[in-house]
Amino acid sequence: MAKLIKNGKVVDDNWQVLPADATEVPAGPVIVPLALWKSAAAELADRGELGVWLAPDEDPAEIAPALSGLDVVAVAFPKFADGRGYSTAALLRTRYGYQGELRAIGDVLRDQFFYLTRCGFDALQPQEARYTSEQLEAALASLGDFSEPYQGAVDRAEPVWRRHARGGVPA
Amino acid sequence: MYRYDAFDQRIVDERVAQFSDQTNRYLAGELNEDEYRPLRLQNGLYIQKQAPMLRVAVPYGLMSADQLRRIARLARDYDKGYVHFSTRQNIQFNWPALENVPKILAELAEVEMHAIQTSGNCIRNFTSDPYAGVAGDEAIDPRPWAEILRQWATFHPEFAYLPRKFKMAVNGAAEDRAVILCHDIGLDLVRNEAGETGFRVLVGGGLGRTPIIGKEISAFVPWQDIITYCEAILRVYNRFGRRDNMYKARIKILVQSLGIEAFREQVEAEWAHSRGGPSTLTEAEVARVSGHFVDPSYAALPAEDAGHRQALADNKAFAAWAKRNVRAHKQPGYASVVLSLKKTGVAPGDISSDQLDLVADWADRFSFGEVRSTHEQNLVLADVRQSDLFAVWQAARDAGLATPNIGLLTDMICCPGGDFCNLANAKSIPVAEAIQQRFDDLDYLHDIGDIEINISGCMNACGHHHVGHIGILGVDKNGQEWYQVTIGGAQGNTASLGKVIGPSFARAEMPDVIARIIEIYIEERHADERFIDTARRIGIEPFKTRVYADREVKKKVVNG
């Protein structure tokens, strides 16, 4: 079974992510591409266990009105160096108030875990073949790379100078 | 200068641990080359021709004497005993071994230094005025603002994988000495009619392949809002900047394609959501950081020191140095000293470990223990008593750091070029040296006066050739090194881009080309007119005609 890092732990995952060109929605928990979700809105309306995934150039505003009915929103990183998904995640959490599972999928690597979670992802799914199960467990350490980041972001909205008293002003 | 508290120190310490682990995983084969590359770049580590190059951050050009001593030691222990100062005020080690880099970073962290975000597609190290806090024309000290923004940008989670690199600079004086018109975001500290502090914000400037002068996106952003405003700009850029072509990925291309009005509208729409939020700056935080940049304990001195005046009268060489390398200071009886890293025969911006140790000692003895690096690749002792200038000059002269050429033709800006850099099309250091050798007559140099020659070894323009009064760009033609010349570029408040004068030249021709350009200037200038003013007045034609005179003759002979 596929693995997922959810809230800092490795868990089994039974969600199926449909490819971008999918036209049929199979049974079971599925994460569908935005285009399919838009074209099959009526059919999907009463379906439980539904998620939508966004490509880097897709605007989260398109799913904003429907967020309360989604169990998962996934953001795809076709290449880890394409950083648009960080802004997509931040917008979903702050602008559109999405509270459910926000999952990073695609070229998701441990060296980006810290930034991804700071931008609001609570679920991280590296490609299945990328890490052995031992490596995936070891990768959890990267979630804690920095204990007190300077700036505010989704996870800690306040910058460090609001979170803590900072002294050290020389006399 | 800014000193770390426990939070700052923990962040650089955690960075060392993170990068050591990443490098170990890379060396063990767990991280592939493509995965490791952005990680090492965001730690300033390039893989170059002969060896890696490590770029260490010098936030807005400010260093302590102890930091310089540490740099000197690291250059001895892990490199070849010298370092290079870059045009963005940073320090480059040219020969460290990859496996030593984590150790180097750990030793840097011990003196509150790091290599964070000195490369890569992220917000880079902030640059500013090397005379901040001591210049007479300063309205607002830029250093606290640069430090506040440096902290905000450090490991910003949303903007670590931008379409391309992102450079920011802050200026607070009447004269722009931070090149803010040529940055992705240029910040100009200003006061509004009510006397409140804020920023005039410029966006979309940059050199490189497509040089563009930045445009004003806001005439006044209140200081409280500068973080949320910059985040709005960066979010629009991160989402909509081009990622299909790295040559069109800088924010300047987005601003150009949308037009500044449409870009501003998008930024304002984004900002409407975040303005007033938790990232809004507080007076307490600004006061905390500003407390690190109070004036040192200056002595009450007469405006002019009699002994200094006498020394100027008695010693011609000292006077020549003082004329070019000493700058006025806001504090009576003090001056700022520029230590020239442009001695003929030494690569521009290079300095040895022994020299670094000496500069650190002079900083302790004469300038409150601080040193600054400049965009022009020199060093500054900012707070020297006039009565100490003679002693500083003697020491600097003995150490080869008193070439009296600041602002003169031989004070060239020059990238490392093809001798070191993988990107370069052509060498730049030997061109600089050949020109320096050609202009070895100090009286002639002083007669020519203020002029900026900037040399880049490729289109990436690390040597800022577009904004040199004379710009030299290395180009590749059929595997050979050629040099294209521009005239009329300038940095500062009236920044402009130079115009190409014509076909490129072989390296051996370059000293003659520059000599002819200077001849025209000498012939055409009005009294006391600087090169750039003459060039702007007469245009490039007279220069072009003289420089290509031989070629026309040759062509006619061939054709005729």
PDB file of N, CA, C and O in Angstrom, chain B residues 91-114:
ATOM      1  N   ILE B  91      31.616  37.578  -0.148  1.00  0.00           N
ATOM      2  CA  ILE B  91      32.971  37.025  -0.187  1.00  0.00           C
ATOM      3  C   ILE B  91      32.941  35.676  -0.896  1.00  0.00           C
ATOM      4  O   ILE B  91      32.085  34.843  -0.589  1.00  0.00           O
ATOM      5  N   GLN B  92      33.884  35.465  -1.802  1.00  0.00           N
ATOM      6  CA  GLN B  92      33.928  34.190  -2.509  1.00  0.00           C
ATOM      7  C   GLN B  92      35.249  33.455  -2.245  1.00  0.00           C
ATOM      8  O   GLN B  92      36.326  34.024  -2.420  1.00  0.00           O
ATOM      9  N   PHE B  93      35.097  32.198  -1.845  1.00  0.00           N
ATOM     10  CA  PHE B  93      36.238  31.291  -1.792  1.00  0.00           C
ATOM     11  C   PHE B  93      36.275  30.551  -3.118  1.00  0.00           C
ATOM     12  O   PHE B  93      35.264  29.972  -3.525  1.00  0.00           O
ATOM     13  N   ASN B  94      37.428  30.531  -3.763  1.00  0.00           N
ATOM     14  CA  ASN B  94      37.485  29.950  -5.100  1.00  0.00           C
ATOM     15  C   ASN B  94      37.889  28.492  -5.169  1.00  0.00           C
ATOM     16  O   ASN B  94      37.711  27.848  -6.187  1.00  0.00           O
ATOM     17  N   TRP B  95      38.455  27.963  -4.090  1.00  0.00           N
ATOM     18  CA  TRP B  95      39.007  26.614  -4.198  1.00  0.00           C
ATOM     19  C   TRP B  95      38.696  25.689  -3.036  1.00  0.00           C
ATOM     20  O   TRP B  95      39.521  24.828  -2.701  1.00  0.00           O
ATOM     21  N   PRO B  96      37.579  25.786  -2.368  1.00  0.00           N
ATOM     22  CA  PRO B  96      37.353  24.851  -1.261  1.00  0.00           C
ATOM     23  C   PRO B  96      36.966  23.468  -1.798  1.00  0.00           C
ATOM     24  O   PRO B  96      36.374  23.369  -2.877  1.00  0.00           O
ATOM     25  N   ALA B  97      37.286  22.410  -1.077  1.00  0.00           N
ATOM     26  CA  ALA B  97      36.837  21.071  -1.463  1.00  0.00           C
ATOM     27  C   ALA B  97      35.415  20.863  -0.941  1.00  0.00           C
ATOM     28  O   ALA B  97      35.088  21.296   0.170  1.00  0.00           O
ATOM     29  N   LEU B  98      34.586  20.236  -1.759  1.00  0.00           N
ATOM     30  CA  LEU B  98      33.175  20.049  -1.399  1.00  0.00           C
ATOM     31  C   LEU B  98      33.014  19.468   0.006  1.00  0.00           C
ATOM     32  O   LEU B  98      32.209  19.950   0.804  1.00  0.00           O
ATOM     33  N   GLU B  99      33.813  18.437   0.315  1.00  0.00           N
ATOM     34  CA  GLU B  99      33.618  17.770   1.602  1.00  0.00           C
ATOM     35  C   GLU B  99      34.010  18.657   2.786  1.00  0.00           C
ATOM     36  O   GLU B  99      33.626  18.395   3.919  1.00  0.00           O
ATOM     37  N   ASN B 100      34.752  19.729   2.527  1.00  0.00           N
ATOM     38  CA  ASN B 100      35.111  20.660   3.615  1.00  0.00           C
ATOM     39  C   ASN B 100      34.060  21.745   3.845  1.00  0.00           C
ATOM     40  O   ASN B 100      34.120  22.456   4.847  1.00  0.00           O
ATOM     41  N   VAL B 101      33.139  21.900   2.906  1.00  0.00           N
ATOM     42  CA  VAL B 101      32.206  23.029   3.000  1.00  0.00           C
ATOM     43  C   VAL B 101      31.377  23.005   4.287  1.00  0.00           C
ATOM     44  O   VAL B 101      31.242  24.043   4.947  1.00  0.00           O
ATOM     45  N   PRO B 102      30.839  21.834   4.703  1.00  0.00           N
ATOM     46  CA  PRO B 102      30.115  21.858   5.991  1.00  0.00           C
ATOM     47  C   PRO B 102      30.989  22.345   7.147  1.00  0.00           C
ATOM     48  O   PRO B 102      30.521  23.088   8.010  1.00  0.00           O
ATOM     49  N   LYS B 103      32.268  21.964   7.146  1.00  0.00           N
ATOM     50  CA  LYS B 103      33.163  22.430   8.216  1.00  0.00           C
ATOM     51  C   LYS B 103      33.359  23.951   8.141  1.00  0.00           C
ATOM     52  O   LYS B 103      33.382  24.644   9.150  1.00  0.00           O
ATOM     53  N   ILE B 104      33.523  24.428   6.901  1.00  0.00           N
ATOM     54  CA  ILE B 104      33.692  25.876   6.734  1.00  0.00           C
ATOM     55  C   ILE B 104      32.453  26.613   7.259  1.00  0.00           C
ATOM     56  O   ILE B 104      32.559  27.606   7.983  1.00  0.00           O
ATOM     57  N   LEU B 105      31.284  26.083   6.909  1.00  0.00           N
ATOM     58  CA  LEU B 105      30.048  26.739   7.366  1.00  0.00           C
ATOM     59  C   LEU B 105      29.946  26.717   8.890  1.00  0.00           C
ATOM     60  O   LEU B 105      29.494  27.692   9.500  1.00  0.00           O
ATOM     61  N   ALA B 106      30.376  25.626   9.498  1.00  0.00           N
ATOM     62  CA  ALA B 106      30.334  25.547  10.965  1.00  0.00           C
ATOM     63  C   ALA B 106      31.261  26.588  11.583  1.00  0.00           C
ATOM     64  O   ALA B 106      30.920  27.236  12.580  1.00  0.00           O
ATOM     65  N   GLU B 107      32.424  26.768  10.971  1.00  0.00           N
ATOM     66  CA  GLU B 107      33.361  27.758  11.520  1.00  0.00           C
ATOM     67  C   GLU B 107      32.879  29.185  11.260  1.00  0.00           C
ATOM     68  O   GLU B 107      33.156  30.100  12.045  1.00  0.00           O
ATOM     69  N   LEU B 108      32.157  29.372  10.162  1.00  0.00           N
ATOM     70  CA  LEU B 108      31.552  30.687   9.908  1.00  0.00           C
ATOM     71  C   LEU B 108      30.459  30.978  10.935  1.00  0.00           C
ATOM     72  O   LEU B 108      30.341  32.103  11.442  1.00  0.00           O
ATOM     73  N   ALA B 109      29.652  29.950  11.248  1.00  0.00           N
ATOM     74  CA  ALA B 109      28.538  30.153  12.189  1.00  0.00           C
ATOM     75  C   ALA B 109      29.053  30.603  13.551  1.00  0.00           C
ATOM     76  O   ALA B 109      28.372  31.347  14.265  1.00  0.00           O
ATOM     77  N   GLU B 110      30.276  30.185  13.897  1.00  0.00           N
ATOM     78  CA  GLU B 110      30.848  30.600  15.191  1.00  0.00           C
ATOM     79  C   GLU B 110      31.063  32.109  15.267  1.00  0.00           C
ATOM     80  O   GLU B 110      31.139  32.668  16.351  1.00  0.00           O
ATOM     81  N   VAL B 111      31.191  32.766  14.105  1.00  0.00           N
ATOM     82  CA  VAL B 111      31.357  34.228  14.118  1.00  0.00           C
ATOM     83  C   VAL B 111      30.158  34.906  13.450  1.00  0.00           C
ATOM     84  O   VAL B 111      30.267  35.997  12.874  1.00  0.00           O
ATOM     85  N   GLU B 112      28.990  34.256  13.552  1.00  0.00           N
ATOM     86  CA  GLU B 112      27.741  34.861  13.069  1.00  0.00           C
ATOM     87  C   GLU B 112      27.770  35.125  11.572  1.00  0.00           C
ATOM     88  O   GLU B 112      27.330  36.169  11.092  1.00  0.00           O
ATOM     89  N   MET B 113      28.335  34.169  10.831  1.00  0.00           N
ATOM     90  CA  MET B 113      28.318  34.292   9.366  1.00  0.00           C
ATOM     91  C   MET B 113      27.761  33.012   8.751  1.00  0.00           C
ATOM     92  O   MET B 113      27.677  31.973   9.399  1.00  0.00           O
ATOM     93  N   HIS B 114      27.403  33.119   7.482  1.00  0.00           N
ATOM     94  CA  HIS B 114      26.782  31.982   6.802  1.00  0.00           C
ATOM     95  C   HIS B 114      26.849  32.220   5.293  1.00  0.00           C
ATOM     96  O   HIS B 114      27.324  33.265   4.841  1.00  0.00           O
TER      97      HIS B 114
END
